XYZ file of C-alpha atoms in Angstrom:
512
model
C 0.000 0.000 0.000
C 1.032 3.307 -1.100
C 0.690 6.232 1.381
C 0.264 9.880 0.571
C 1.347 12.264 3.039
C -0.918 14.526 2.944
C 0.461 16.809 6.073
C 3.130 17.566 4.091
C 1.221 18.734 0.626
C 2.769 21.827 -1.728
C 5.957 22.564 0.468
C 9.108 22.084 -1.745
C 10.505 18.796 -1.443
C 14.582 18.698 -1.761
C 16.402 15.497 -2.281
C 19.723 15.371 -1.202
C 21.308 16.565 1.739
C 24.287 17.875 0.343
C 25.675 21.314 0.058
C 23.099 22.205 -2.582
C 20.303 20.839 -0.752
C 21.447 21.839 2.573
C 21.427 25.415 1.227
C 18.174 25.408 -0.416
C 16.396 24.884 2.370
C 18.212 27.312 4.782
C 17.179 29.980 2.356
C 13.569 29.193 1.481
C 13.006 29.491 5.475
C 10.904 30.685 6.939
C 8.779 29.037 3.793
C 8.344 25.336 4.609
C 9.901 22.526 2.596
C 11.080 18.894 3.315
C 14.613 17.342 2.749
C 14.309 13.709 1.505
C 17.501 11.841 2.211
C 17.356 8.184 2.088
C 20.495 8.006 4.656
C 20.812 9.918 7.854
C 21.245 13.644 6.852
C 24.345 14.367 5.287
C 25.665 10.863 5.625
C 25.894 10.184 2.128
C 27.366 13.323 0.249
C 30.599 14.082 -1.597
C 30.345 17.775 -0.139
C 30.938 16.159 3.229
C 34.282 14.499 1.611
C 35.520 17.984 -0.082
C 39.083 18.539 1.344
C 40.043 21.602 -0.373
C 37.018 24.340 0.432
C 35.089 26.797 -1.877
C 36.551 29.302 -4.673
C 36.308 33.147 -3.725
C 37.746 35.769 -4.947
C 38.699 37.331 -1.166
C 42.051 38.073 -1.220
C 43.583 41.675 -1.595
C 45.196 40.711 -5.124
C 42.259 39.033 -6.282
C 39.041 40.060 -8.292
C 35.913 38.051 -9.367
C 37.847 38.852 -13.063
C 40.739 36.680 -12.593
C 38.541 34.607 -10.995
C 36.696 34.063 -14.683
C 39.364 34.013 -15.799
C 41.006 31.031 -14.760
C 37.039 29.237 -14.590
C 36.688 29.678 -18.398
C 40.604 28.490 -19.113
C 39.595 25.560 -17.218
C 36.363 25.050 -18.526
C 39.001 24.575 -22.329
C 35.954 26.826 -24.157
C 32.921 25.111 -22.954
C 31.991 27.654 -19.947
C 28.526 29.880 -20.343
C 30.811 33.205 -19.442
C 27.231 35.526 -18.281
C 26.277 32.361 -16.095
C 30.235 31.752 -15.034
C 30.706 34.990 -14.122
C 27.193 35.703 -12.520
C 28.042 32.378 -10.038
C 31.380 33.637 -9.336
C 30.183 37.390 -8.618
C 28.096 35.835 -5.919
C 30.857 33.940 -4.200
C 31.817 36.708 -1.186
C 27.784 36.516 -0.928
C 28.078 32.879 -0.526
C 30.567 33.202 2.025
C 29.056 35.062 4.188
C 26.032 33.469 3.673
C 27.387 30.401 4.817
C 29.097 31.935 8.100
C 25.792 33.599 9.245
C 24.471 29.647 9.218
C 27.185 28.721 11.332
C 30.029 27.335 9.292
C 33.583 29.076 10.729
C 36.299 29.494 8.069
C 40.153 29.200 9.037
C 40.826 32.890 9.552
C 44.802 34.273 10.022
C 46.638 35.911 13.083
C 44.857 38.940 11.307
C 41.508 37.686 11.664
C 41.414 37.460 7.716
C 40.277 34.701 5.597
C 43.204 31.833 5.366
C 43.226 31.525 1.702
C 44.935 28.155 -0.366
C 45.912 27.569 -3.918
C 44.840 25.026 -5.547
C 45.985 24.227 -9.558
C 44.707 26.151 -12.010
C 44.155 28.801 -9.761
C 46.488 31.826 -10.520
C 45.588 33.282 -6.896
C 45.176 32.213 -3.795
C 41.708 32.290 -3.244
C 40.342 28.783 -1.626
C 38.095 29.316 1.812
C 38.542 26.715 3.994
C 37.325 25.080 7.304
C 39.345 23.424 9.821
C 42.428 22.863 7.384
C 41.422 19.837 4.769
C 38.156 19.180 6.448
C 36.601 22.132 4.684
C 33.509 19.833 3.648
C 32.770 18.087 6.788
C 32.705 21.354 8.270
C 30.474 22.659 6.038
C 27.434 20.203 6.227
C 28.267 19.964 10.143
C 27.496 23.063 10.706
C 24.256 23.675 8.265
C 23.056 20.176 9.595
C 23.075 22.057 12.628
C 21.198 24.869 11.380
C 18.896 22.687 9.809
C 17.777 20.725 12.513
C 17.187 24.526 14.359
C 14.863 25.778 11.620
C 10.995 25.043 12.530
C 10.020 25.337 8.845
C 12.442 22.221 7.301
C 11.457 19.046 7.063
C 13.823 15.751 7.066
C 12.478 12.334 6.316
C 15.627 10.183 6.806
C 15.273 6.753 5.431
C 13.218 8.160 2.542
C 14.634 7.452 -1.390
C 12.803 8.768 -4.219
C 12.782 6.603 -7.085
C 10.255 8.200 -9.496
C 9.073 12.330 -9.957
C 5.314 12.223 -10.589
C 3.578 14.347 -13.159
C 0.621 15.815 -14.314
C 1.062 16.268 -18.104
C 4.050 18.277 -18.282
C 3.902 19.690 -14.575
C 5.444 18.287 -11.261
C 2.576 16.774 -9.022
C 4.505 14.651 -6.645
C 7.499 12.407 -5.655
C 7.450 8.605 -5.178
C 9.852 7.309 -2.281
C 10.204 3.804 -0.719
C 10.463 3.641 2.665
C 11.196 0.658 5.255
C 7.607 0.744 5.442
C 6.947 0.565 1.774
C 6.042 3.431 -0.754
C 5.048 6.979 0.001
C 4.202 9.726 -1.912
C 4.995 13.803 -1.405
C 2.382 15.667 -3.132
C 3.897 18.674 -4.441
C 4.774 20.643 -7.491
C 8.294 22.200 -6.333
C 10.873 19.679 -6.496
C 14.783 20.353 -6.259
C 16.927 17.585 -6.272
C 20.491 18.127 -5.128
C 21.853 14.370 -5.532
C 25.014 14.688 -6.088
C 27.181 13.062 -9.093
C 27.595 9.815 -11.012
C 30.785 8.360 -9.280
C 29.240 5.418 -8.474
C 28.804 4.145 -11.963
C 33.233 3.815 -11.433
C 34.519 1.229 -9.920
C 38.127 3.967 -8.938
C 35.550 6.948 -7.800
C 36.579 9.117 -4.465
C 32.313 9.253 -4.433
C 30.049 7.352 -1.864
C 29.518 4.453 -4.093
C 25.832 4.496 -3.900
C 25.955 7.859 -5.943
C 25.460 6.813 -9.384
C 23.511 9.849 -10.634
C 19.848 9.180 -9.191
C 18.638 12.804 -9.554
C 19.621 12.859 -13.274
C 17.603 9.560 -13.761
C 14.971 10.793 -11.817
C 14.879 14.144 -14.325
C 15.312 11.976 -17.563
C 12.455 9.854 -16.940
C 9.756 13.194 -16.142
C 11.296 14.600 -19.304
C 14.101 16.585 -18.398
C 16.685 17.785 -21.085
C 19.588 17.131 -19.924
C 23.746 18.682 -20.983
C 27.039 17.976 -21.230
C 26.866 14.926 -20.167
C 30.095 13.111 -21.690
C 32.264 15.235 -19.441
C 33.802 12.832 -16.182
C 36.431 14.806 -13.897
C 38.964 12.426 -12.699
C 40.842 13.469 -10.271
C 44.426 13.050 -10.984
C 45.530 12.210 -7.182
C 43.210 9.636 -5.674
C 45.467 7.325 -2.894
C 46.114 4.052 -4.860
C 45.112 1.538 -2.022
C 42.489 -1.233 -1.795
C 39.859 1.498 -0.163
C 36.395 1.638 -2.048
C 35.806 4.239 -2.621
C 39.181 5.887 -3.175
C 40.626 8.563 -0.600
C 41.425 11.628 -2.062
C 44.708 13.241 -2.131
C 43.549 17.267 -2.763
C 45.081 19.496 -4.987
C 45.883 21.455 -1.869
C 48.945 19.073 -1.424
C 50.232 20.328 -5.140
C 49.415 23.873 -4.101
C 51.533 23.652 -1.316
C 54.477 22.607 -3.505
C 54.768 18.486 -3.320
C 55.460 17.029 -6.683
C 54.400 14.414 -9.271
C 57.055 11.471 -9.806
C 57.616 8.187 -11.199
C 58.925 5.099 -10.154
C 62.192 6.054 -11.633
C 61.802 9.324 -9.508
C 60.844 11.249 -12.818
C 59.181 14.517 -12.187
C 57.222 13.871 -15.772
C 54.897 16.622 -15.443
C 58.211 19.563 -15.774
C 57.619 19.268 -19.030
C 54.253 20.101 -19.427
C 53.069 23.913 -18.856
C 51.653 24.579 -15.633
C 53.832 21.435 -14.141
C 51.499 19.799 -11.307
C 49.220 22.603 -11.071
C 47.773 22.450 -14.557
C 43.942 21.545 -15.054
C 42.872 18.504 -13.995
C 42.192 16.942 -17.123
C 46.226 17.547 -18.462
C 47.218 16.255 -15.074
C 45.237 13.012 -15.165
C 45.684 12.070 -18.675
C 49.745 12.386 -18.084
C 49.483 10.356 -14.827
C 47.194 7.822 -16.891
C 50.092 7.820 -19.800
C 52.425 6.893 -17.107
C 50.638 4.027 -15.675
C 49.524 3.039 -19.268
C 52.933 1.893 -19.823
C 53.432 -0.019 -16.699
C 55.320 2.507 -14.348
C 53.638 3.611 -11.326
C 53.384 7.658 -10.035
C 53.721 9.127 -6.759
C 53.400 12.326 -5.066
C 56.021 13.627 -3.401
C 55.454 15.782 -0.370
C 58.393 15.307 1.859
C 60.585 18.464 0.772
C 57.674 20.648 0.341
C 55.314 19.913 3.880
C 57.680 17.005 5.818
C 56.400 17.195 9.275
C 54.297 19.904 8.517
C 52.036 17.604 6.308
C 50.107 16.345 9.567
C 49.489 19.630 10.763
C 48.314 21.099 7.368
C 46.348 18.149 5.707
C 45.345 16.032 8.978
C 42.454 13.782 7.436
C 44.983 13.435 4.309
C 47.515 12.214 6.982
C 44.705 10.030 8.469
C 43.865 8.458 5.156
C 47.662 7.448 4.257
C 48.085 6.531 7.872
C 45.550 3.865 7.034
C 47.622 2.194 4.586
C 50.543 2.500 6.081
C 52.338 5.564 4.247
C 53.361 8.628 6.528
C 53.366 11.514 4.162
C 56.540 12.873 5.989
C 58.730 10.367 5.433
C 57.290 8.738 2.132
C 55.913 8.970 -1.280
C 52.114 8.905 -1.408
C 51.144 6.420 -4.418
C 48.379 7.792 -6.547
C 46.137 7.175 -9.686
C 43.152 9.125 -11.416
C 39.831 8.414 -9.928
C 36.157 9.784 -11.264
C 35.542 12.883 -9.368
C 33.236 15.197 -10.678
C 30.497 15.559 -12.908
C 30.348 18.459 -15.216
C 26.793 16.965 -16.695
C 23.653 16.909 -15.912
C 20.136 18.184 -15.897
C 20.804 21.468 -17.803
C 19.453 24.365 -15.717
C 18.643 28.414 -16.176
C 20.587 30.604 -13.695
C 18.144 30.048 -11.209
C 18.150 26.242 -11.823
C 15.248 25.512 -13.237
C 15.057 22.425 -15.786
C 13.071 22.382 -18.907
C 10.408 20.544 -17.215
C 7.862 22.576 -14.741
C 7.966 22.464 -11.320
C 11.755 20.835 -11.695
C 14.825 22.709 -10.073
C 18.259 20.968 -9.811
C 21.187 22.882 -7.748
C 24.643 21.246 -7.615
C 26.449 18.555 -9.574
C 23.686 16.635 -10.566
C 22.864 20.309 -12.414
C 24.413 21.045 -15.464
C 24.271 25.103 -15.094
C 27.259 25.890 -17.945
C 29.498 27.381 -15.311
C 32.272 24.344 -15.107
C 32.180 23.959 -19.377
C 34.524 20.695 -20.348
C 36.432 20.775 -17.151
C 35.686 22.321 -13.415
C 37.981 24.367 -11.729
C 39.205 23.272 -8.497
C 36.912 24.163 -5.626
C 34.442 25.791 -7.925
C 31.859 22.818 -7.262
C 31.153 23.890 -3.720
C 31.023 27.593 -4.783
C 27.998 26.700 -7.550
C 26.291 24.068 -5.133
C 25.803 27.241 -2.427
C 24.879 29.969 -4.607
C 23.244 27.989 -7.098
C 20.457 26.352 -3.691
C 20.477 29.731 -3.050
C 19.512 30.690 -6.312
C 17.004 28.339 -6.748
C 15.262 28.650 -3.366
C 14.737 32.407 -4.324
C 13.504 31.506 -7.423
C 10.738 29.416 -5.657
C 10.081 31.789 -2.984
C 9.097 34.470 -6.102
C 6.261 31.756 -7.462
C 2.534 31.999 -6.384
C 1.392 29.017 -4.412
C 0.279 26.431 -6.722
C -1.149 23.075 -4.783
C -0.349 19.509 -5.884
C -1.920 18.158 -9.622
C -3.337 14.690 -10.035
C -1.368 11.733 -8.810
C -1.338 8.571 -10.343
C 1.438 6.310 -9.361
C 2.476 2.729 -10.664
C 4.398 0.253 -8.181
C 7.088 1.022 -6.742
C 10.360 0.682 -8.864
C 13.055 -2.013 -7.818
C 16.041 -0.553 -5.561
C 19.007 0.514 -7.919
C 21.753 -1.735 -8.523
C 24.739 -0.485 -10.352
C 27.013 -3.406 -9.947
C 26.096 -4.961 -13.873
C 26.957 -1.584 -15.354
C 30.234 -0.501 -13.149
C 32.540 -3.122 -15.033
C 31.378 -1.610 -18.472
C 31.542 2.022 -17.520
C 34.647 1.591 -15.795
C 36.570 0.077 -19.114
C 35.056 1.674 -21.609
C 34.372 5.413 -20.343
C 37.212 6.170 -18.519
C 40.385 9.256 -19.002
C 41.004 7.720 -22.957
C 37.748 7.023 -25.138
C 37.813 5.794 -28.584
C 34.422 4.815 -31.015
C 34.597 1.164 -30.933
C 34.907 1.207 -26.692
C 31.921 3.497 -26.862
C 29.949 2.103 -29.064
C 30.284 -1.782 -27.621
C 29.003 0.330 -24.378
C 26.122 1.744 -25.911
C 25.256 -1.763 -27.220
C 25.828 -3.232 -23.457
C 23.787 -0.973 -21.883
C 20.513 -0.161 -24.008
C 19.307 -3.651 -23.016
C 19.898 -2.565 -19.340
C 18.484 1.160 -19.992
C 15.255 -0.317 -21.634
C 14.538 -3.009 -19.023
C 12.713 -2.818 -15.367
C 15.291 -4.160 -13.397
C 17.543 -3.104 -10.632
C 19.640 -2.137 -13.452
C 18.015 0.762 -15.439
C 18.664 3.622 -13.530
C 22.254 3.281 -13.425
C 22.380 1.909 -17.165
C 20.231 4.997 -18.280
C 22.642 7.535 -16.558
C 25.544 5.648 -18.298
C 24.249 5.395 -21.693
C 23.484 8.889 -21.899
C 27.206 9.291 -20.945
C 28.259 7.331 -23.526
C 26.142 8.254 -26.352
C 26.599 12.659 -25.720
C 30.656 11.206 -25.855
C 29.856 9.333 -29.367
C 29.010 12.307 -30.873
C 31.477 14.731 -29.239
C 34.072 13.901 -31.826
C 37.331 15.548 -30.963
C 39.233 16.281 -27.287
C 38.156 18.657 -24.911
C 38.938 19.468 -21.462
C 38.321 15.977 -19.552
C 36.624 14.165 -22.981
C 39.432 12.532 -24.120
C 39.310 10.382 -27.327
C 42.183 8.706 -29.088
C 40.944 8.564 -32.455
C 39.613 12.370 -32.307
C 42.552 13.956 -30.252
C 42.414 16.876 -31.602
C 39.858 20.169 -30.675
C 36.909 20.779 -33.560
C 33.393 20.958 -31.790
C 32.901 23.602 -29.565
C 29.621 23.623 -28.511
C 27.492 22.653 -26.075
C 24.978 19.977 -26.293
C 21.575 19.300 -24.930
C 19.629 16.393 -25.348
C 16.136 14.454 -23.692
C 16.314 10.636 -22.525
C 13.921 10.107 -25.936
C 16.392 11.566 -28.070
C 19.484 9.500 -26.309
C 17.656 6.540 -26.815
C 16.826 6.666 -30.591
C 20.432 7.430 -30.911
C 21.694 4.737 -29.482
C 19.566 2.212 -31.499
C 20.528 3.479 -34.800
C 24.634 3.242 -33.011
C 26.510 0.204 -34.320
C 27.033 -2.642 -33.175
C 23.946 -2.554 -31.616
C 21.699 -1.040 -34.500
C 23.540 -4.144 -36.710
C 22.521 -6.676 -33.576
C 18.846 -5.585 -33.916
C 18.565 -5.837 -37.829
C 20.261 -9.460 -38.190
């Protein structure tokens, strides 16, 4: 049986408990709205895992110019420069926004804002909490101010697995429960998710994050963008941990250096040495384990017995297998990161279906283009809730449409699709890798089972980077190395999946 709580008709309903979310509902307060997390709140988020802090431009040689700057260099010509530099204007806004809600930034002997470099950055302009705990610290402290705000919500336990509509309008949200399904009838959704790192098998991601808000937006209709674009992160520990601790940028921005087994600093030779983009970093550490060496980072000259004081949950995590930063090299490889795709949104993060808001990486807002900047994720996922929860309060009151709701869907299962994804979509692409995954996972993506979610997320991954045919920021392809394509691309689950049946080998599989 199926209940409909009805106490809780027309407020927003958020999913996710993340930055994003988090955010959204601070700022629709004292309007009421309810957080649906199906883990305890703010259990299951990357933004909790975020080492390195959020992107301002605070610092006394620093401007909200060179600050775009660097965003749209990263973003290898891909960026929306009105919405980049509109999300990036907003950042001292965020900031403070964030302290008034409780969080407390490291702050000098000065009583100024202690500000870190991180690559790509050509200032130092990263706000952080409590050294390389910036995240934790973060959704610790809006928890907090959640959980003191009369008007929010928070169903713990709760995980929606289907948006419900009314023709083209929201009317409602389908969760399972341990007591079975329930329905939220509302029109307002926003759903702060998270990313897709859990379709990797090498992701520094909670593992259950395998991009359920932008399956959840593809099935009501949503178009979604960019989706082909996977951040790895260059320096994820190499260890037996799942998922993958991260080794922050941070680290590099504090001077260690990138070396091989034969104590190689390969990366001298390539402009911006350790602290280029992410994607040039990655692809040269991938080169170097390609060929069968191994890479390290190297932080002994640079921090030595500093490195505890500066990076103490990085210290923690190598502690755990063994390595002491201060004595020894840190073994590292790329691991998925970051999502620069999604559900494409407006600057206030509305998607192209009403009643539909997304705010955070499972949003695809144009700011990050073909490759985020460092720390820039957490500086979207805060303005951008903000954004959106303004956006909402400015509506008239609408109430709930018609609900009709099948059963319940099965519980998600990505474990079928990780071993395909992982192979075949990871730093280097090529056609015939992506096209023998777009012919493994329609079957999944068309099916009922525990599967589809995961498979549909994935094949619209693979079939946006079948028809980006060239190189671009972290879209890497072998046979297409070099740039041609520069534009942005936007595309419903309908359209993906007529693509993909007409894609070889899998077209020629359904005509023999």
């Amino acid at each position: 049986m199926t209940e409909i709580l009805e106490h809780l008709t027309g407020r927003t309903v958020i999913v996710g408990s993340g930055l994003a979310g988090l955010m959204t509902a601070l700022t629709l307060a004292p309007e009421p709205s309810v957080i649906v997390t199906r883990a305890a709140l703010g259990a299951e988020t990357s933004s909790a895992w975020a080492q390195g802090g959020i992107a301002a431009s605070m610092g006394a040689d620093d401007s909200a110019a060179l600050h775009l700057a660097d965003t749209l260099a990263a973003g290898d010509g891909l960026c929306d420069p009105t919405i980049a530099a509109g999300i990036i204007a907003e950042a001292p806004a965020a900031i403070a926004a964030l302290e008034q809600a409780g969080v407390r930034f490291d702050r000098n002997a000065a009583g100024e804002l202690s500000l870190g470099l991180e690559a790509a950055h050509n200032r130092r302009r990263i706000v952080h909490a409590e050294g390389d705990g910036s995240g934790a610290a973060i959704i610790a402290a809006l928890i907090d101010a959640v959980m003191k705000t009369p008007a929010i919500s928070v169903l713990e336990g709760f995980e929606a697995r289907r948006i419900l509509m009314d023709g083209e309008q929201v009317a409602g949200l389908l969760c399972a429960t341990a007591k079975g399904a329930a329905i939220l009838p509302t029109s307002k959704v926003v759903l702060a998710t998270g990313g897709i790192g859990g379709l990797y098998d090498a992701t520094t991601n909670p593992m259950g994050n395998f991009g359920q808000g932008i399956a959840l937006a593809a099935r009501a209709g949503a178009a979604l963008a960019d989706m082909e674009f996977v951040q790895f992160h260059p320096t994820a520990l190499d260890s037996r941990r799942r998922p993958l601790a991260l080794i922050s940028e941070a680290v590099r921005g504090e001077g260690a250096l990138l070396v091989n087994e034969r104590g190689e600093r390969f990366m001298a030779r390539i402009s911006g040495a350790e602290l280029a983009p992410r994607d040039v970093v990655a692809r040269a550490i991938s080169a170097e384990i390609a060929r069968g060496g191994r890479v390290f980072l190297d932080a002994r000259a640079a921090l030595g017995s500093r490195f505890a004081a500066r990076f103490p949950v990085i210290s923690s995590l190598c502690g755990e297998a063994g390595i002491d930063p201060a004595k020894d090299l840190i073994p590292v490889r790329p691991a998925v990161h970051y999502h620069m795709g999604g559900v494409a949104t407006d600057a206030n993060g509305r998607s192209s279906v009403s009643g539909l808001w997304v705010a955070g990486e499972a949003a695809s807002t144009g700011l990050h283009g073909a490759n985020r900047l460092a720390s820039n994720s957490l500086l979207e996922a805060a303005v951008m809730g903000m954004r959106a929860a303004r956006d909402i309060s400015g509506m008239p009151a609408s109430g709930a449409g018609t609900i009709s709701a099948g059963s319940l869907p099965a519980p998600a299962d990505a474990s079928l699709v990780r071993p395909i994804v992982s192979r075949h979509l990871g730093v280097l692409r090529n056609a015939g890798a992506i096209h023998g995954t777009i012919a493994a996972l329609l079957p999944l993506a068309e099916g009922n089972g525990p599967a589809a979610d995961p498979a549909i997320v994935a094949l619209l991954i693979a079939v946006f980077a079948s028809l980006r045919m060239e190189s671009r920021g972290a879209h890497a392809r072998t046979d297409f190395p070099k740039l041609a394509n520069v534009n942005r691309r936007q595309m419903c689950l309908s359209d993906v999946l007529e693509i993909a049946r007409a894609t070889p080998p899998y077209a020629l599989a359904r005509s023999a």
